[in-house]
Short mmCIF file of C-alpha atoms (C1' of nucleotides) in Angstrom, two decimals:
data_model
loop_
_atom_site.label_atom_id
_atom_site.label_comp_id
_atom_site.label_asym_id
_atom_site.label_seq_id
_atom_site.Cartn_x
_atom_site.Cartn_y
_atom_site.Cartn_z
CA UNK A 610 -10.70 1.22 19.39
CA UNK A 611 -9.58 -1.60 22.04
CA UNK A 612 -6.08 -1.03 22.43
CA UNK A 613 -3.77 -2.46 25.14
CA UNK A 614 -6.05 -0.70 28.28
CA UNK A 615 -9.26 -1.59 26.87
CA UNK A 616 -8.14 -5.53 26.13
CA UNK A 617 -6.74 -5.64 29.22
CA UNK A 618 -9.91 -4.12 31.06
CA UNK A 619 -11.66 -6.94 29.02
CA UNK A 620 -9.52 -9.74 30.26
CA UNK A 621 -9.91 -8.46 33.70
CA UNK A 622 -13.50 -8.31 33.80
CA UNK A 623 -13.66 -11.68 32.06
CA UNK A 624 -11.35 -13.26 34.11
CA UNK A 625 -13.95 -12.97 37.28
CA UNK A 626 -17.09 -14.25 35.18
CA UNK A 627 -15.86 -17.20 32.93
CA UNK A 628 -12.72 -18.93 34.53
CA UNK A 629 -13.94 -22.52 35.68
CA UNK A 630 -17.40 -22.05 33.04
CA UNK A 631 -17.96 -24.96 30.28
CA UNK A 632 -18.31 -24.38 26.37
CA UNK A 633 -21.85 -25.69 25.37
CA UNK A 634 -22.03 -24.23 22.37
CA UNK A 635 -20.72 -21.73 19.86
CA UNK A 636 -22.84 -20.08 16.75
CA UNK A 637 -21.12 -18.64 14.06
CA UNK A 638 -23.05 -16.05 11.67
CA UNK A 639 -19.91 -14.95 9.96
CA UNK A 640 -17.48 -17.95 9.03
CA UNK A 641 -15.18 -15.16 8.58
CA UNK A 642 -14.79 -13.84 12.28
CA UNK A 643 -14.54 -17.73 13.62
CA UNK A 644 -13.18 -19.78 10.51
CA UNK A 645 -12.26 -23.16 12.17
CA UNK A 646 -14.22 -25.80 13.23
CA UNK A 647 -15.88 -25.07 16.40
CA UNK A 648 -16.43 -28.73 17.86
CA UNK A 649 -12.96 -28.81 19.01
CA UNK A 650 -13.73 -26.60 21.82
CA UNK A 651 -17.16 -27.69 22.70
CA UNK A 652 -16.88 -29.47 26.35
CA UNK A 653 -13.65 -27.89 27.18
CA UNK A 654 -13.74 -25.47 30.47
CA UNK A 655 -12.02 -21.96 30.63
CA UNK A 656 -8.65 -22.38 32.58
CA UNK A 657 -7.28 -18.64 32.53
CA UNK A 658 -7.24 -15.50 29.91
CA UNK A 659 -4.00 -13.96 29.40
CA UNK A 660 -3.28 -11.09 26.59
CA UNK A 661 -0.42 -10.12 23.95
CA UNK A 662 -0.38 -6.69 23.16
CA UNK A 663 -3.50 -5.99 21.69
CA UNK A 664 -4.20 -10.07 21.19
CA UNK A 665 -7.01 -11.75 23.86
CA UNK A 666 -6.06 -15.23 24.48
CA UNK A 667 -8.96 -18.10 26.42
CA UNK A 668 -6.94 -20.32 27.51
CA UNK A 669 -8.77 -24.04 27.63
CA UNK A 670 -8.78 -26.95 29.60
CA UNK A 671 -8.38 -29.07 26.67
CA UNK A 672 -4.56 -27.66 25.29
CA UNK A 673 -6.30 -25.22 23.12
CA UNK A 674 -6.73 -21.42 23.90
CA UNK A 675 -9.16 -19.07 21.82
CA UNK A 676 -7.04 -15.86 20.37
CA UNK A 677 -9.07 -13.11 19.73
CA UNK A 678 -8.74 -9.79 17.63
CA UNK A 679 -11.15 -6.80 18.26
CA UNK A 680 -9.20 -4.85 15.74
CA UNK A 681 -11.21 -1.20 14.90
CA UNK A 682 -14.53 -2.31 15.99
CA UNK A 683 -15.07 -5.50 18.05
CA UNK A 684 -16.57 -6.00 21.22
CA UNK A 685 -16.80 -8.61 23.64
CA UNK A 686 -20.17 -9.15 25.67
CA UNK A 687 -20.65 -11.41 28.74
CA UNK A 688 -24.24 -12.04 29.14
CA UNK A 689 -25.14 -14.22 32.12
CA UNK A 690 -28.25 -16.24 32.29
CA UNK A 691 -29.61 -14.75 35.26
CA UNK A 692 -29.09 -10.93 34.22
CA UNK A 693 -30.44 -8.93 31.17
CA UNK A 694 -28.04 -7.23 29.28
CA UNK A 695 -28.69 -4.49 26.32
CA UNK A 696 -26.78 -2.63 24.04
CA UNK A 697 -27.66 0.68 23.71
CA UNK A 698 -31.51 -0.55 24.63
CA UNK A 699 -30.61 -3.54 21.94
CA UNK A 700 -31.55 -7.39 23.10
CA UNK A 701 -28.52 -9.65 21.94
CA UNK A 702 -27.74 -10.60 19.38
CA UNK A 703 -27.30 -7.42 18.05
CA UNK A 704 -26.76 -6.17 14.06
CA UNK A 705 -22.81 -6.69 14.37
CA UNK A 706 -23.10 -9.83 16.56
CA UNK A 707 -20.72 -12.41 14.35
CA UNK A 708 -20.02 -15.31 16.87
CA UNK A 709 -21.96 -16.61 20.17
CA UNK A 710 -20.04 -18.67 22.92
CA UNK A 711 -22.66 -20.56 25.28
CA UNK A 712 -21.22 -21.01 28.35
CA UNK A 713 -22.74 -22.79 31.77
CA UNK A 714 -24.66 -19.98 32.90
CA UNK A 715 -24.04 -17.26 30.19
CA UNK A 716 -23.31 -16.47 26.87
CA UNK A 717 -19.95 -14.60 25.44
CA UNK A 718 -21.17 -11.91 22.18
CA UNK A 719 -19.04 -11.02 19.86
CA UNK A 720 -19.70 -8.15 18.27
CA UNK A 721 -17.84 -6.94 15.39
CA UNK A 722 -19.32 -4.47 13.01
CA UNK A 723 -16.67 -4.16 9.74
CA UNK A 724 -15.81 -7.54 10.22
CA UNK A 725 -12.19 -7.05 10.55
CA UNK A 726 -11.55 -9.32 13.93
CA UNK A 727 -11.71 -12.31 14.50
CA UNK A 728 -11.84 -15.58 16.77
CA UNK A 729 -9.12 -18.67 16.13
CA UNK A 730 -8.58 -21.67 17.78
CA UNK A 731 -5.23 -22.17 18.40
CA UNK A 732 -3.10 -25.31 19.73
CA UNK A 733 -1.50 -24.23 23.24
CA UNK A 734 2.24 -25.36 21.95
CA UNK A 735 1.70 -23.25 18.91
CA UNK A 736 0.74 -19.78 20.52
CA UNK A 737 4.37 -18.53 21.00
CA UNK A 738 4.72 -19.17 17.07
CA UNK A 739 1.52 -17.40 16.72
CA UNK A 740 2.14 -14.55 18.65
CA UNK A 741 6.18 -14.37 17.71
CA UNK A 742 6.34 -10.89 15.59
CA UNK A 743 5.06 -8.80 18.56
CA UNK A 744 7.64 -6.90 20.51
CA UNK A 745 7.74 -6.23 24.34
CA UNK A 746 4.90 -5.66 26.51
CA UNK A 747 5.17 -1.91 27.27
CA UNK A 748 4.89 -3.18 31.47
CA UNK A 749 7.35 -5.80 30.80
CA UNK A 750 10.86 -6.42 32.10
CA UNK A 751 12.23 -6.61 28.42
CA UNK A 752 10.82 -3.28 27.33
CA UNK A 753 13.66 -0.63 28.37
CA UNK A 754 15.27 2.11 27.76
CA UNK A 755 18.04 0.50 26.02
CA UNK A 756 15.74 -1.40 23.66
CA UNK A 757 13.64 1.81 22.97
CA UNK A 758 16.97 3.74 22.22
CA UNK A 759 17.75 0.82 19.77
CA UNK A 760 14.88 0.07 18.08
CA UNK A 761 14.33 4.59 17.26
CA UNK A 762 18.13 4.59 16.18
CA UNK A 763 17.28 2.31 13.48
CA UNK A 764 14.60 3.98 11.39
CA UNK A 765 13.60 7.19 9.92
CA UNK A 766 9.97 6.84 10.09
CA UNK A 767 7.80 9.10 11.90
CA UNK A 768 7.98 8.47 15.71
CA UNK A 769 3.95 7.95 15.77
CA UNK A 770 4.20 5.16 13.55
CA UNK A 771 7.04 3.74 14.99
CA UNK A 772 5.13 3.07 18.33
CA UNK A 773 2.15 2.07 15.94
CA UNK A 774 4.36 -0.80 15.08
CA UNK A 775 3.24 -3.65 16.98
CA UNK A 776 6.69 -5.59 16.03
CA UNK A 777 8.06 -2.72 18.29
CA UNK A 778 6.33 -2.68 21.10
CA UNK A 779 2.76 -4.05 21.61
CA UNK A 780 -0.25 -3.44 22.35
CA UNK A 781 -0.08 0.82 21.52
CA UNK A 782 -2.84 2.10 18.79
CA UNK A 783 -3.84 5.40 17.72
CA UNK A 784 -5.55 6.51 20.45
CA UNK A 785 -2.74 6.36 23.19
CA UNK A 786 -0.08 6.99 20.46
CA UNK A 787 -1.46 10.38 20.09
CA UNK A 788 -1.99 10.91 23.81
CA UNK A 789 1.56 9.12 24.69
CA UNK A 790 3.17 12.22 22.28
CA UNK A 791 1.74 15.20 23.72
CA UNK A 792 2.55 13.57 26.99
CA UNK A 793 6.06 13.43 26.14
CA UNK A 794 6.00 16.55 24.14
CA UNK A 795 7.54 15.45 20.91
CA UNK A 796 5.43 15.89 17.93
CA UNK A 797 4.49 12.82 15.92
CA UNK A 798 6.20 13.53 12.39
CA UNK A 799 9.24 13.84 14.25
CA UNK A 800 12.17 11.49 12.86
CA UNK A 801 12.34 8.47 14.98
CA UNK A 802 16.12 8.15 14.78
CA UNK A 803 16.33 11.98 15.80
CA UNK A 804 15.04 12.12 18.88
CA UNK A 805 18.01 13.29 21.83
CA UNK A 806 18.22 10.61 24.67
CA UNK A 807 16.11 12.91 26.89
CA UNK A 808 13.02 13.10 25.01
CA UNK A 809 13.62 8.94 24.62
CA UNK A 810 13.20 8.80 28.64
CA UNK A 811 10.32 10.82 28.44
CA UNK A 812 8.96 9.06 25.77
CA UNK A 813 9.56 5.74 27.85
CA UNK A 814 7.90 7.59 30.42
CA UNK A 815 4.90 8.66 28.77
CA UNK A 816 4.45 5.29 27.54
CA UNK A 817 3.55 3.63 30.78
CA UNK A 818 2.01 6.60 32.41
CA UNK A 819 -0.90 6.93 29.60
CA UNK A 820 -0.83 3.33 29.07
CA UNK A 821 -1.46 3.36 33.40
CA UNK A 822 -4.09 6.14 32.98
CA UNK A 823 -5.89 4.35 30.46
CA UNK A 824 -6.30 1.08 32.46
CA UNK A 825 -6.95 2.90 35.56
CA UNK A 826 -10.29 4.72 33.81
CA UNK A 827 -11.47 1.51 32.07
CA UNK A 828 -10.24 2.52 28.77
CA UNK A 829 -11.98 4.41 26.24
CA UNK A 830 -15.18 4.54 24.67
CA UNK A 831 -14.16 7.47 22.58
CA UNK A 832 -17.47 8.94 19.91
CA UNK A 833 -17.50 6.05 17.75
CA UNK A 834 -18.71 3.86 20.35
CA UNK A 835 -16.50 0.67 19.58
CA UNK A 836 -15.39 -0.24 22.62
CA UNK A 837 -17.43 -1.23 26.05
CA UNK A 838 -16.70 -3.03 28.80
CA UNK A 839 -17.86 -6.74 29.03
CA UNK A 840 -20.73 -5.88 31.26
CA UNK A 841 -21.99 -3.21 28.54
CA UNK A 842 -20.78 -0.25 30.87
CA UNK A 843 -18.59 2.61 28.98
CA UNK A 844 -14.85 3.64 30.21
CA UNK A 845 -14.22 6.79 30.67
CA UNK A 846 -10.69 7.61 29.56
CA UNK A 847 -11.85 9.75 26.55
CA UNK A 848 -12.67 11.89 29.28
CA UNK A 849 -9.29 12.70 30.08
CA UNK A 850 -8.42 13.19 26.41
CA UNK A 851 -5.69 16.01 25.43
CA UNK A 852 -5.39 15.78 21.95
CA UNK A 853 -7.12 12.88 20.67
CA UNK A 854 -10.19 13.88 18.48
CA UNK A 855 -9.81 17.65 19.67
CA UNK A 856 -8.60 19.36 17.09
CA UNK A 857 -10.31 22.83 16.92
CA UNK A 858 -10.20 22.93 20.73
CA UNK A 859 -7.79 24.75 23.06
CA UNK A 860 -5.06 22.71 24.05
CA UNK A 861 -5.54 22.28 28.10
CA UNK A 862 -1.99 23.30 28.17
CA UNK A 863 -1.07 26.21 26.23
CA UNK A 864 -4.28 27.55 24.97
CA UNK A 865 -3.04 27.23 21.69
CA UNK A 866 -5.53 25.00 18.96
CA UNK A 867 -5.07 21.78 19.05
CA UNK A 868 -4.42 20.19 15.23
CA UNK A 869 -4.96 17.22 13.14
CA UNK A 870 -3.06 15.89 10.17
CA UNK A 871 -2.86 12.27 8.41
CA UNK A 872 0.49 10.34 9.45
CA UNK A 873 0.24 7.16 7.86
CA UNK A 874 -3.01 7.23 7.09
CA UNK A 875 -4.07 7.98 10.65
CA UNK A 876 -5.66 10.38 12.15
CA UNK A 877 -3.05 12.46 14.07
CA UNK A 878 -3.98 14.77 16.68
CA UNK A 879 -1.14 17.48 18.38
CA UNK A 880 -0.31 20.76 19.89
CA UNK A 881 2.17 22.51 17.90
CA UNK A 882 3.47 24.58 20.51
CA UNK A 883 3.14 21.66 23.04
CA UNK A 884 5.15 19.31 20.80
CA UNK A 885 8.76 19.69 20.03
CA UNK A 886 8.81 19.24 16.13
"C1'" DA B 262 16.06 -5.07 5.61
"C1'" DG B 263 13.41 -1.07 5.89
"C1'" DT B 264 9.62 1.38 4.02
"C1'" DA B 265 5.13 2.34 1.59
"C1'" DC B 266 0.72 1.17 0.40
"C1'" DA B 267 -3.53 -1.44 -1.26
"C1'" DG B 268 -7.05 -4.21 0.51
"C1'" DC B 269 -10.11 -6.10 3.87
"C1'" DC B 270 -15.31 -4.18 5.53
"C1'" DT B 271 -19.01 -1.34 7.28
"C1'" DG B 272 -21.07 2.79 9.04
"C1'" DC B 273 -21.10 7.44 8.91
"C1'" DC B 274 -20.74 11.84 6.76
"C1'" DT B 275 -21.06 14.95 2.79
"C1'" DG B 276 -22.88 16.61 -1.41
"C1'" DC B 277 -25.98 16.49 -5.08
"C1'" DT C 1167 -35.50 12.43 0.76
"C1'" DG C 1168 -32.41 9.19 -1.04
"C1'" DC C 1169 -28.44 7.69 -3.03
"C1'" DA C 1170 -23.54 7.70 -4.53
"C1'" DG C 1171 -18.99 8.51 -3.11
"C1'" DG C 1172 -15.38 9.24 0.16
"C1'" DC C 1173 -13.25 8.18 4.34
"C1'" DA C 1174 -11.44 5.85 8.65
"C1'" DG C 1175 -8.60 2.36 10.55
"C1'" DG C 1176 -5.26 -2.45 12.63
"C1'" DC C 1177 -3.01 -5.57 10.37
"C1'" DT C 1178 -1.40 -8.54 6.37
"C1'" DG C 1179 0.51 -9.26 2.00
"C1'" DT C 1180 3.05 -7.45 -1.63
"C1'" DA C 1181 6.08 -4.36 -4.09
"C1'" DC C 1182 9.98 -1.40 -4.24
#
DNA sequence: AGTACAGCCTGCCTGC
DNA sequence: TGCAGGCAGGCTGTAC
């Protein structure tokens, strides 16, 4: 599922192929993933893409920017003109194709097969009101040790679902919660509020270094095929999995199986021996 | 205010 | 084989 990596590696890649490109058209064939009024944007050119935790945001030329949610499932496909470009042998559109953004020389896809994301057009002075409830950007200056001490001293909830909280800290889903865990070795039912100052620095730590690792392969196109890169191309951080979908398997660590159990009604993935409970 | 949980929606898996 | 039923999952709205 995209998470902050994989929106990020999306924004980057999209960043080189649309920035200066005009909006000819856009077809909707689910009013639900695009429910505004699409001629606002038609004309208007693409000035820069920026992100918010998990949250793409198109910035236009004409004071409004496009937010987009991939949420479990969505995907977003550059096609240009000159180039074909399948998915998984597919022509576009495919099945789960809900909106289409024409662009001079290309067309944006978006894919989205449960329907759960979506496209909005949003005025440019009313993004920060949009985007409001999300906490710090795990790489930004606010996020720190301080404020993670703070924000774990206040609640009793399982640490895994605190950093599932994207009031918290953004842009962190259940892939790289799991992985940020075992990387810190604190186990995920653990009592946010009870964790000792050290494991909250390595926690910290953990946070950027998977976040890192996970830009740094492209992000992950773990089994259920959700998310690919713009071009159609895979990442390849599932590769460097530890816990995440392995249960049954040896943990790389200890040798010791790895387990899963439901947390919030997640999938939770964790080595036992590995993980401080 | 903090916490818990149903509902959104589809594809996939299991069991009959 | 085909179909029903259960499940997963980010986020929002609602209830406690």
């Amino acid at each position: 599922m995209p998470e902050l990596p994989e929106v990020e590696t999306i924004r980057r890649f999209l960043e080189k192929v649309i920035i200066g490109k005009k909006i000819t058209g856009v077809e909707i064939l689910s009013k639900k993933q695009f429910p505004q009024n699409p001629k606002t944007i038609i004309g208007a050119k693409v000035f820069s893409l920026s992100r918010r935790g998990k949250n793409l945001i198109i910035n236009l030329t004409n004071k409004k920017s496009l937010l987009v949610h991939l949420k479990l499932s969505g995907q977003l496909i550059w096609a240009a003109e000159s180039k074909k470009t399948l998915i998984n042998g597919n022509k576009l559109p495919i099945k789960s194709t809900r909106v289409v953004i024409s662009f001079t020389g290309g067309r944006l896809y978006f894919n989205e097969p449960r329907k759960f994301g979506w496209i909005k057009v949003i005025d440019q002075k009313n993004l920060n009101k949009e985007l409001e409830k999300i906490g710090p950007e795990p790489f930004g200056r606010d996020f720190t040790l301080f404020y993670l001490q703070k924000i774990l001293a206040k609640t009793v909830r399982p640490i895994k679902l605190v950093l599932l909280d994207q009031e918290k800290i953004a842009g962190i889903g259940n892939i790289y919660a799991n992985e940020i865990l075992f990387e810190a070795g604190i186990s995920p039912q653990r009592q946010a509020n009870k964790l000792s100052s050290k494991e909250i620095e390595a926690l910290k730590k953990a946070i950027t270094l998977i976040l890192k690792e996970g830009l740094r392969y492209n992000g992950s196109s773990a089994a259920d095929g959700a998310y690919i890169r713009p071009d159609a191309s895979s990442g390849s951080y599932q590769k460097h999995f530890r816990v995440y979908q392995r249960n049954g398997k040896k943990c790389f660590k200890c040798n010791s199986t790895i387990e899963r159990i439901s947390l919030g009604g997640r999938g939770t993935f964790f080595c036992a021996k590995c993980q401080k409970a």
